[in-house]
XYZ file of C-alpha atoms in Angstrom:
597
model
C -5.350 20.318 -10.198
C -5.889 23.419 -12.326
C -9.225 25.167 -12.131
C -9.332 25.207 -15.916
C -9.908 22.262 -18.198
C -6.530 20.462 -18.502
C -4.918 20.722 -21.937
C -1.835 18.491 -21.557
C -1.076 16.467 -24.650
C -0.618 13.168 -22.844
C -2.296 9.768 -22.611
C -5.059 11.213 -20.438
C -6.170 13.980 -22.787
C -7.773 11.807 -25.523
C -9.797 9.866 -22.940
C -10.942 13.077 -21.248
C -11.923 14.627 -24.582
C -13.843 11.551 -25.688
C -15.775 11.210 -22.422
C -16.505 14.929 -22.229
C -17.723 15.041 -25.814
C -20.040 12.058 -25.296
C -21.777 13.828 -22.388
C -21.649 17.394 -23.658
C -23.513 16.565 -26.872
C -26.521 15.601 -24.713
C -26.694 19.031 -23.032
C -29.735 21.177 -23.830
C -28.010 24.576 -23.958
C -24.711 25.907 -25.241
C -23.834 27.082 -21.730
C -24.650 23.649 -20.341
C -22.635 21.977 -23.084
C -19.576 24.035 -22.174
C -19.987 23.373 -18.424
C -20.525 19.629 -18.873
C -17.512 19.411 -21.183
C -15.242 21.201 -18.677
C -16.535 19.289 -15.661
C -16.228 15.918 -17.420
C -12.623 16.544 -18.357
C -11.824 17.570 -14.798
C -13.447 14.366 -13.513
C -11.436 12.088 -15.792
C -8.171 13.784 -14.832
C -9.162 13.595 -11.158
C -9.979 9.898 -11.415
C -6.658 9.081 -13.052
C -4.872 11.133 -10.371
C -6.469 8.980 -7.669
C -9.312 11.311 -6.669
C -12.894 10.087 -6.500
C -14.371 13.531 -7.090
C -13.647 17.127 -8.034
C -13.876 19.959 -5.521
C -16.121 22.546 -7.173
C -15.259 25.368 -4.779
C -13.290 28.392 -5.929
C -13.088 29.215 -9.634
C -14.854 25.973 -10.568
C -18.018 27.146 -8.790
C -18.775 29.202 -11.887
C -19.672 25.950 -13.673
C -22.323 24.959 -11.123
C -25.369 26.972 -12.240
C -25.172 25.619 -15.785
C -24.476 22.087 -14.525
C -27.501 22.156 -12.235
C -29.753 23.114 -15.133
C -28.665 19.998 -17.033
C -30.778 17.725 -14.816
C -30.515 14.742 -17.179
C -26.709 14.860 -16.952
C -25.958 16.195 -13.457
C -28.149 15.536 -10.438
C -28.098 16.453 -6.778
C -27.043 13.552 -4.546
C -30.331 13.605 -2.633
C -32.684 13.984 -5.580
C -33.056 10.287 -6.295
C -32.676 11.028 -10.033
C -30.264 8.919 -12.050
C -27.681 10.857 -14.067
C -24.050 10.328 -15.172
C -22.767 13.075 -12.834
C -23.639 13.581 -9.163
C -23.203 16.816 -7.243
C -22.873 16.113 -3.517
C -22.404 19.447 -1.742
C -19.290 20.984 -3.268
C -18.057 17.659 -4.679
C -18.768 16.488 -8.215
C -18.637 12.732 -8.874
C -19.097 10.229 -11.603
C -22.353 8.584 -10.479
C -20.822 5.117 -10.240
C -17.993 6.286 -7.966
C -20.353 8.306 -5.789
C -22.546 5.244 -5.298
C -19.534 3.060 -4.404
C -18.163 5.642 -1.954
C -21.500 5.980 -0.164
C -22.146 2.224 -0.062
C -18.614 1.505 1.199
C -18.916 4.087 3.986
C -22.267 2.684 5.088
C -20.997 -0.907 5.139
C -17.753 -0.158 6.957
C -19.450 2.033 9.540
C -22.021 -0.698 10.209
C -19.279 -3.289 10.649
C -17.338 -0.984 12.980
C -20.418 -0.302 15.106
C -21.443 -3.962 15.508
C -20.272 -5.435 18.816
C -18.986 -8.978 19.167
C -18.945 -11.034 22.345
C -15.283 -11.755 23.154
C -16.285 -14.905 25.010
C -15.006 -16.203 28.348
C -11.292 -16.346 29.002
C -10.307 -13.744 26.406
C -8.576 -11.450 28.868
C -6.534 -14.235 30.456
C -5.520 -15.527 27.021
C -4.436 -12.088 25.863
C -2.211 -11.693 28.923
C -0.723 -15.105 28.184
C -0.039 -14.163 24.569
C 1.367 -10.665 25.206
C 3.785 -9.578 27.900
C 3.807 -6.144 29.534
C 6.018 -4.729 26.783
C 3.367 -5.464 24.142
C 0.443 -3.571 25.673
C -0.414 -1.856 22.376
C -0.631 -5.225 20.606
C -2.834 -6.623 23.375
C -5.077 -3.564 23.069
C -5.285 -4.039 19.286
C -6.369 -7.652 19.795
C -9.019 -6.670 22.328
C -10.378 -4.029 19.953
C -10.503 -6.390 16.963
C -12.093 -9.204 18.966
C -14.963 -7.037 20.191
C -16.069 -5.546 16.846
C -16.912 -7.082 13.478
C -14.438 -4.673 11.913
C -10.896 -4.584 13.246
C -8.393 -2.072 11.870
C -4.725 -2.280 12.846
C -2.401 0.415 11.552
C 1.275 0.804 12.307
C 4.610 1.495 10.709
C 7.073 -1.128 9.470
C 8.099 -3.649 12.080
C 5.426 -2.702 14.627
C 4.119 -6.267 14.826
C 0.916 -6.163 12.792
C 1.245 -9.810 11.736
C 2.099 -10.898 15.276
C -0.961 -9.067 16.537
C -3.388 -10.569 14.036
C -1.963 -14.087 14.427
C -2.540 -13.993 18.173
C -5.925 -12.387 17.756
C -6.877 -15.316 15.505
C -5.670 -17.778 18.131
C -8.052 -16.263 20.699
C -10.911 -16.159 18.217
C -10.352 -19.745 17.030
C -10.015 -21.168 20.526
C -13.330 -19.569 21.433
C -14.979 -20.965 18.312
C -13.633 -24.483 18.933
C -14.993 -24.348 22.468
C -18.416 -23.783 20.866
C -17.851 -26.686 18.431
C -17.411 -24.264 15.527
C -14.664 -24.373 12.912
C -14.429 -20.909 11.336
C -12.920 -20.448 7.887
C -10.226 -17.752 7.920
C -9.052 -16.233 4.622
C -5.833 -14.247 4.281
C -5.639 -11.859 1.336
C -3.727 -8.861 -0.004
C -4.001 -6.510 -3.000
C -1.112 -8.038 -4.992
C 0.365 -11.473 -5.483
C 3.655 -10.398 -3.965
C 1.953 -8.920 -0.907
C -0.135 -12.077 -0.517
C 2.958 -14.281 -0.635
C 4.689 -12.111 1.973
C 1.604 -12.175 4.200
C 1.437 -15.971 4.028
C 5.149 -16.290 4.795
C 4.924 -13.906 7.763
C 1.902 -15.729 9.185
C 3.677 -19.081 8.775
C 6.546 -17.762 10.904
C 4.099 -16.593 13.564
C 2.287 -19.939 13.514
C 5.570 -21.756 14.167
C 6.403 -19.440 17.083
C 2.973 -19.971 18.614
C 3.104 -23.749 18.254
C 6.712 -24.033 19.445
C 5.917 -21.797 22.405
C 2.890 -23.859 23.394
C 0.560 -20.908 22.786
C -1.489 -22.583 20.041
C -2.631 -26.183 19.970
C -2.751 -28.364 16.849
C -6.450 -27.719 16.192
C -5.989 -23.958 16.276
C -2.806 -24.143 14.206
C -4.664 -26.196 11.592
C -7.292 -23.461 11.232
C -4.793 -20.623 10.750
C -4.433 -19.784 7.027
C -1.639 -21.715 5.305
C -1.737 -19.566 2.183
C -2.943 -16.199 0.962
C -4.530 -15.018 -2.240
C -5.026 -11.720 -4.002
C -8.258 -9.843 -3.446
C -9.113 -10.194 -7.140
C -8.792 -13.963 -6.963
C -10.634 -14.195 -3.627
C -13.549 -12.223 -5.066
C -13.552 -14.150 -8.330
C -12.508 -11.309 -10.609
C -13.759 -11.572 -14.181
C -12.184 -10.153 -17.380
C -14.898 -7.468 -17.602
C -13.964 -6.101 -14.159
C -16.925 -7.621 -12.313
C -16.663 -10.185 -9.512
C -18.263 -13.578 -9.010
C -18.725 -12.960 -5.279
C -21.092 -10.263 -4.065
C -24.342 -9.860 -2.091
C -26.006 -12.701 -4.010
C -22.984 -15.005 -3.781
C -21.056 -14.137 -0.620
C -17.654 -15.435 0.380
C -17.665 -18.565 2.543
C -15.119 -17.047 4.935
C -16.066 -16.336 8.550
C -13.020 -14.080 8.965
C -11.272 -12.154 6.188
C -7.845 -10.694 6.988
C -6.534 -8.128 4.477
C -2.857 -7.132 4.578
C -1.270 -4.040 2.970
C -4.617 -2.230 2.955
C -3.114 1.127 2.005
C -2.740 -0.302 -1.516
C -6.447 -1.215 -1.887
C -8.539 1.235 -3.930
C -12.165 2.245 -3.514
C -13.607 -0.110 -6.131
C -11.890 -3.183 -4.713
C -12.697 -2.264 -1.105
C -16.373 -1.821 -1.957
C -16.462 -5.158 -3.789
C -14.933 -6.862 -0.752
C -17.386 -5.538 1.824
C -20.299 -6.316 -0.487
C -19.055 -9.924 -0.741
C -18.858 -10.559 3.024
C -21.416 -13.024 4.270
C -23.713 -11.969 7.146
C -21.861 -12.201 10.449
C -18.383 -12.380 8.912
C -15.532 -10.454 10.505
C -13.183 -8.180 8.586
C -9.648 -7.424 9.841
C -7.636 -4.765 8.010
C -3.861 -4.367 8.394
C -1.643 -1.652 6.983
C 0.341 1.518 7.417
C -1.876 4.542 6.829
C 1.196 6.750 6.357
C 2.463 4.821 3.341
C 1.712 5.479 -0.300
C -1.928 4.816 -1.023
C -3.603 2.931 -3.861
C -2.650 3.720 -7.444
C -6.317 3.692 -8.469
C -8.942 6.094 -7.118
C -9.689 6.236 -3.413
C -7.463 6.288 -0.315
C -9.794 4.105 1.754
C -7.373 2.964 4.457
C -6.161 6.516 5.024
C -9.767 7.660 5.445
C -10.509 4.824 7.870
C -7.487 5.774 9.971
C -8.293 9.503 10.146
C -8.211 10.376 13.847
C -6.796 6.949 14.721
C -5.533 6.558 18.269
C -8.519 8.176 19.988
C -11.808 6.477 20.847
C -15.181 7.499 22.252
C -15.684 7.690 26.025
C -17.981 4.645 25.880
C -15.339 2.615 24.051
C -12.694 3.738 26.549
C -14.844 2.416 29.397
C -15.343 -0.860 27.544
C -11.613 -1.242 26.960
C -10.929 -0.505 30.618
C -13.075 -3.519 31.485
C -10.811 -5.514 29.166
C -7.700 -4.200 30.947
C -6.669 -2.260 27.817
C -6.360 1.481 28.328
C -7.018 3.447 25.110
C -4.355 5.694 23.637
C -6.709 8.665 23.840
C -10.339 9.754 24.159
C -11.974 12.356 21.924
C -15.522 13.723 21.684
C -15.019 13.733 17.908
C -14.175 10.016 17.736
C -16.475 7.767 15.711
C -17.431 4.094 15.676
C -14.703 3.627 13.066
C -12.143 5.110 15.465
C -13.466 2.696 18.107
C -12.480 -0.153 15.784
C -9.007 1.220 14.951
C -5.851 0.353 16.872
C -2.479 2.025 16.331
C 0.811 0.158 16.859
C 3.601 2.620 17.548
C 6.654 0.648 18.726
C 8.873 -0.505 15.858
C 10.809 -3.725 16.294
C 12.578 -3.083 12.974
C 14.518 0.011 13.973
C 15.022 2.078 17.112
C 12.738 5.130 17.205
C 15.706 7.079 18.600
C 18.065 5.864 15.872
C 18.764 7.595 12.600
C 16.106 5.890 10.467
C 13.460 6.176 13.168
C 14.217 9.860 13.748
C 14.208 10.666 10.029
C 10.945 8.843 9.301
C 9.260 10.537 12.280
C 10.497 13.950 11.144
C 9.162 13.342 7.625
C 5.742 12.341 8.990
C 5.737 15.462 11.167
C 6.629 17.554 8.079
C 9.348 19.154 10.189
C 12.090 20.438 7.865
C 14.440 21.336 10.733
C 14.228 17.857 12.258
C 14.721 16.301 8.827
C 17.828 18.388 8.277
C 19.178 17.404 11.699
C 18.556 13.714 10.973
C 20.486 14.046 7.698
C 23.573 15.489 9.388
C 26.580 13.118 9.498
C 26.594 10.920 12.607
C 29.229 8.528 13.996
C 27.244 5.352 13.338
C 26.864 6.140 9.644
C 23.307 4.784 9.624
C 22.215 7.543 7.246
C 24.554 8.777 4.522
C 23.694 11.746 2.355
C 25.348 12.059 -1.058
C 24.599 15.450 -2.622
C 24.871 15.794 -6.394
C 24.796 18.631 -8.908
C 21.693 18.271 -11.121
C 23.693 19.804 -13.979
C 26.129 16.891 -13.888
C 25.830 13.137 -14.341
C 24.389 11.259 -11.386
C 27.204 9.520 -9.429
C 26.380 5.880 -10.217
C 29.381 4.629 -8.248
C 27.604 5.485 -4.993
C 24.692 3.234 -5.998
C 26.725 0.454 -7.590
C 28.860 -0.157 -4.478
C 25.929 -1.721 -2.690
C 25.820 -4.580 -5.216
C 29.458 -5.609 -4.738
C 28.841 -8.282 -2.052
C 26.165 -9.934 -4.208
C 28.214 -9.955 -7.407
C 31.354 -11.153 -5.663
C 29.269 -14.029 -4.298
C 27.975 -14.797 -7.814
C 31.530 -14.931 -9.139
C 32.726 -17.140 -6.283
C 29.942 -19.693 -6.796
C 28.079 -19.062 -3.530
C 25.065 -21.179 -2.649
C 21.612 -20.244 -3.899
C 20.563 -19.546 -0.303
C 23.398 -17.058 0.142
C 22.715 -15.382 -3.201
C 19.054 -14.833 -2.311
C 20.022 -13.417 1.073
C 22.424 -10.948 -0.536
C 19.898 -10.070 -3.255
C 17.388 -9.142 -0.559
C 19.991 -7.206 1.408
C 20.178 -4.077 -0.791
C 17.670 -1.959 -2.727
C 17.920 1.140 -4.915
C 14.650 3.087 -4.976
C 13.405 5.994 -7.061
C 10.027 7.705 -7.460
C 10.298 7.684 -11.271
C 10.096 5.055 -13.992
C 11.607 6.991 -16.904
C 14.468 9.382 -17.488
C 17.995 9.543 -16.062
C 16.730 9.482 -12.462
C 14.109 6.817 -13.104
C 14.325 3.043 -13.069
C 15.258 2.989 -16.746
C 18.238 5.358 -16.458
C 19.446 3.984 -13.121
C 19.424 0.401 -14.385
C 21.571 1.322 -17.372
C 23.943 3.466 -15.318
C 24.441 0.939 -12.506
C 24.979 -1.881 -14.988
C 27.639 0.125 -16.850
C 29.392 0.985 -13.584
C 29.430 -2.642 -12.444
C 30.760 -3.791 -15.810
C 33.529 -1.186 -15.566
C 34.440 -2.664 -12.167
C 34.563 -6.165 -13.718
C 31.816 -7.310 -11.359
C 29.454 -7.948 -14.256
C 30.423 -9.689 -17.465
C 28.777 -8.993 -20.816
C 25.719 -11.240 -21.069
C 26.192 -14.650 -22.697
C 22.439 -15.184 -22.797
C 19.420 -12.930 -23.038
C 20.026 -11.193 -19.697
C 23.422 -11.945 -18.166
C 24.455 -13.579 -14.890
C 24.377 -11.354 -11.821
C 21.521 -9.164 -13.061
C 18.485 -8.793 -10.770
C 15.116 -8.928 -12.545
C 11.664 -7.830 -11.393
C 8.538 -9.693 -12.467
C 5.700 -7.400 -13.563
C 2.854 -9.882 -14.123
C 1.402 -12.701 -12.020
C 1.782 -16.332 -13.046
C -0.178 -18.473 -10.579
C 0.999 -21.731 -12.167
C 4.659 -20.819 -11.589
C 3.858 -19.151 -8.256
C 5.635 -16.021 -9.477
C 3.970 -12.673 -8.870
C 4.118 -9.045 -9.866
C 6.884 -7.515 -7.730
C 8.917 -10.713 -7.246
C 12.661 -10.127 -7.435
C 14.939 -12.769 -8.932
C 18.627 -13.133 -9.782
C 20.011 -14.372 -13.101
C 22.576 -17.146 -12.638
C 24.432 -19.517 -14.952
C 23.318 -23.144 -14.962
C 25.797 -26.015 -15.154
C 25.072 -26.416 -18.882
C 25.871 -22.754 -19.561
C 22.267 -21.653 -19.938
C 20.717 -18.887 -17.886
C 18.298 -19.440 -15.039
C 16.538 -17.010 -12.711
C 16.812 -17.719 -8.997
C 13.769 -16.982 -6.820
C 12.665 -17.855 -3.306
C 9.894 -20.437 -3.593
C 6.540 -20.349 -1.809
C 8.138 -22.381 0.997
C 11.131 -20.041 1.163
C 13.471 -22.539 -0.474
C 15.494 -21.415 -3.540
C 14.271 -22.464 -6.960
C 15.440 -21.793 -10.496
C 13.230 -20.960 -13.479
C 14.259 -20.624 -17.122
C 13.833 -17.007 -18.297
C 11.685 -18.130 -21.215
C 9.050 -19.499 -18.846
C 8.678 -16.284 -16.870
C 5.907 -13.746 -17.397
C 6.918 -10.155 -18.155
C 10.018 -8.959 -16.316
C 12.663 -6.255 -16.465
C 16.121 -5.384 -15.182
C 15.966 -4.397 -11.502
C 19.138 -2.864 -10.143
C 16.651 -0.122 -9.252
C 12.898 -0.214 -8.643
C 10.188 2.349 -8.002
C 9.181 3.208 -4.471
C 5.669 1.962 -5.284
C 7.054 -1.482 -6.159
C 8.988 -1.635 -2.880
C 5.893 -1.372 -0.666
C 5.649 -4.195 1.835
C 9.315 -5.163 1.512
C 12.330 -4.479 3.693
C 16.077 -4.587 3.134
C 19.101 -4.211 5.365
C 20.482 -1.393 3.212
C 18.472 1.001 1.035
C 19.592 3.726 -1.357
C 17.028 6.364 -2.373
C 17.443 8.646 -5.364
C 15.575 11.934 -4.907
C 15.554 13.604 -8.326
C 15.341 17.360 -8.824
C 11.828 18.409 -9.745
C 12.799 19.944 -13.116
C 9.213 21.121 -13.479
C 7.706 17.675 -12.926
C 4.886 17.153 -10.435
C 6.012 14.288 -8.208
C 7.120 13.667 -4.650
C 5.240 13.643 -1.355
C 5.654 12.969 2.344
C 4.070 9.512 1.921
C 6.444 8.601 -0.887
C 9.563 9.603 1.062
C 8.326 7.928 4.256
C 7.609 4.701 2.385
C 11.094 4.684 0.869
C 12.899 5.473 4.141
C 11.089 2.796 6.105
C 12.108 0.030 3.699
C 15.544 0.168 5.388
C 16.363 -1.872 8.475
C 19.968 -0.879 9.162
C 21.329 1.797 6.837
C 20.135 4.396 4.379
C 21.845 6.270 1.529
C 20.114 9.339 0.079
C 21.256 10.716 -3.253
C 19.728 14.169 -3.467
C 20.425 17.563 -5.021
C 22.751 19.888 -3.165
C 21.118 22.020 -0.498
C 18.246 21.310 1.883
C 15.563 18.758 1.144
C 13.010 20.232 -1.248
C 9.693 21.138 0.394
C 7.646 18.854 -1.875
C 9.048 15.793 -0.076
C 7.355 16.942 3.138
C 3.999 17.849 1.625
C 1.186 15.415 2.357
C -0.584 14.139 -0.716
C -4.267 14.992 -0.725
C -6.923 13.023 -2.551
C -10.319 14.532 -3.103
C -13.088 12.323 -1.726
C -15.903 12.413 0.782
C -14.855 9.230 2.537
C -13.454 10.743 5.724
C -16.667 12.659 6.401
C -18.915 9.734 5.463
C -16.991 7.143 7.489
C -16.698 9.211 10.636
C -20.170 10.753 10.451
C -21.883 7.394 10.368
C -22.035 6.757 6.634
C -25.687 7.804 6.807
C -25.976 9.224 3.295
C -28.436 7.703 0.859
C -26.994 5.817 -2.106
């Protein structure tokens, strides 16, 4: 962010000006008015960029003397005075966000530090549930079972759902032995993520029951469905929640999937709503894109993940679970965090595994080596000239199997399988390299190949569509992908997988908001996986986008093969730069969260 007050004429500027003006007019001096105006604008831009605060070091430090004199508008964090702005060290916050950040850190640290008795027989059960090849999953279970807060982070296909399902089996068996019947809630930040979490847990439940590893009583207590965090907390239209300290959730265990997508406000509301004694289990990939709104909470929780304190290492040794590392700088939060490293989705030594690891390591040479042509053809690189039209044929080819199946009258089951088999991803929504331009270009190319016919209805058979708003009654959620097909009467219907996995058809007129989806943004793809993935990496052209997390997220959506459309020459450096969000969460969480709110 610039050290000067931003002046872009965009949607953010009017909001920043309005907020800044409302505070600045309350300043007591002209100098204070100017400082409050500048600082307020910086805060609004920071908030909308995902930061919870503004770093006032460097050139911005010149604003501090005047800000500090405006005691009714800007207060020191430890003063106990209420004001709209809070200065905490070198960080400037909106008071409400500062309070939430401090409260969240205190609550999470307390949960991480609270020990839980694993109960008799835990070790034997863990060895029954996990063989020698799954030592990291067994360790993750042992860590989650012995603290009120359990954090499990790992890349795609590392077995996070398997781990938590088996952890719940151990926990529930222990509770049943004590004549207790805990309530377990499964939740996620979006409707689509919740549906995927429920489906994945249902698969694990079947494996456990079929394998004789979970009895009927335990299976009955495992969650059969999942809900969004907003719905779990009782979200209201004004942004408040029905559940909180005065009306806690009834759940004894809350399991949250896709935690990297959960922002500060929602995380704080969740921990405030936990009832006394409840357990919290967090699952996610800390290397993926973080929340759109302010606050990278899961990333902060996982800072330093993989190392524990010496005391925790000794405790884990008693549980026959050697830690991955010991560090004198580890915190109670690290003691509650387990890292899953082995991917069952793709071979770490294969093309996709090597490329994703090189991106995470920010190693340009290794990235370049992984992009070199190899015999298996797992990764294909298609370089294009930014001065020329993007080669849509390279992207359109991936849809041929699906559209040939549509034309041949394939079953709904086969159509859904082929729809899920291929994805085109881009970091942008607008422009020729964004979802908008790619959708138009791919559709034109497929029509030219006679694989798509001009639409007879509102959309046209063979077109994928992406839902952008939840409809609980229809059980259709933001991020759901469907396929337009012709009904027997000539009308159009949209084919979706149902909550039970079975195909179902819905008339387009009944659907909430949706759009054409030959391509989707990388953000929308989070939590999904496809056999084949094509990624469009646009030239920067002066635009500020692209990060290591974005590229890693896109690459790891692919299970078998990857196509990268990118400008000629080496990968631009911005794709290997880690995104940084300004906040004090890492320090607060790993220093004990002992600040006063």
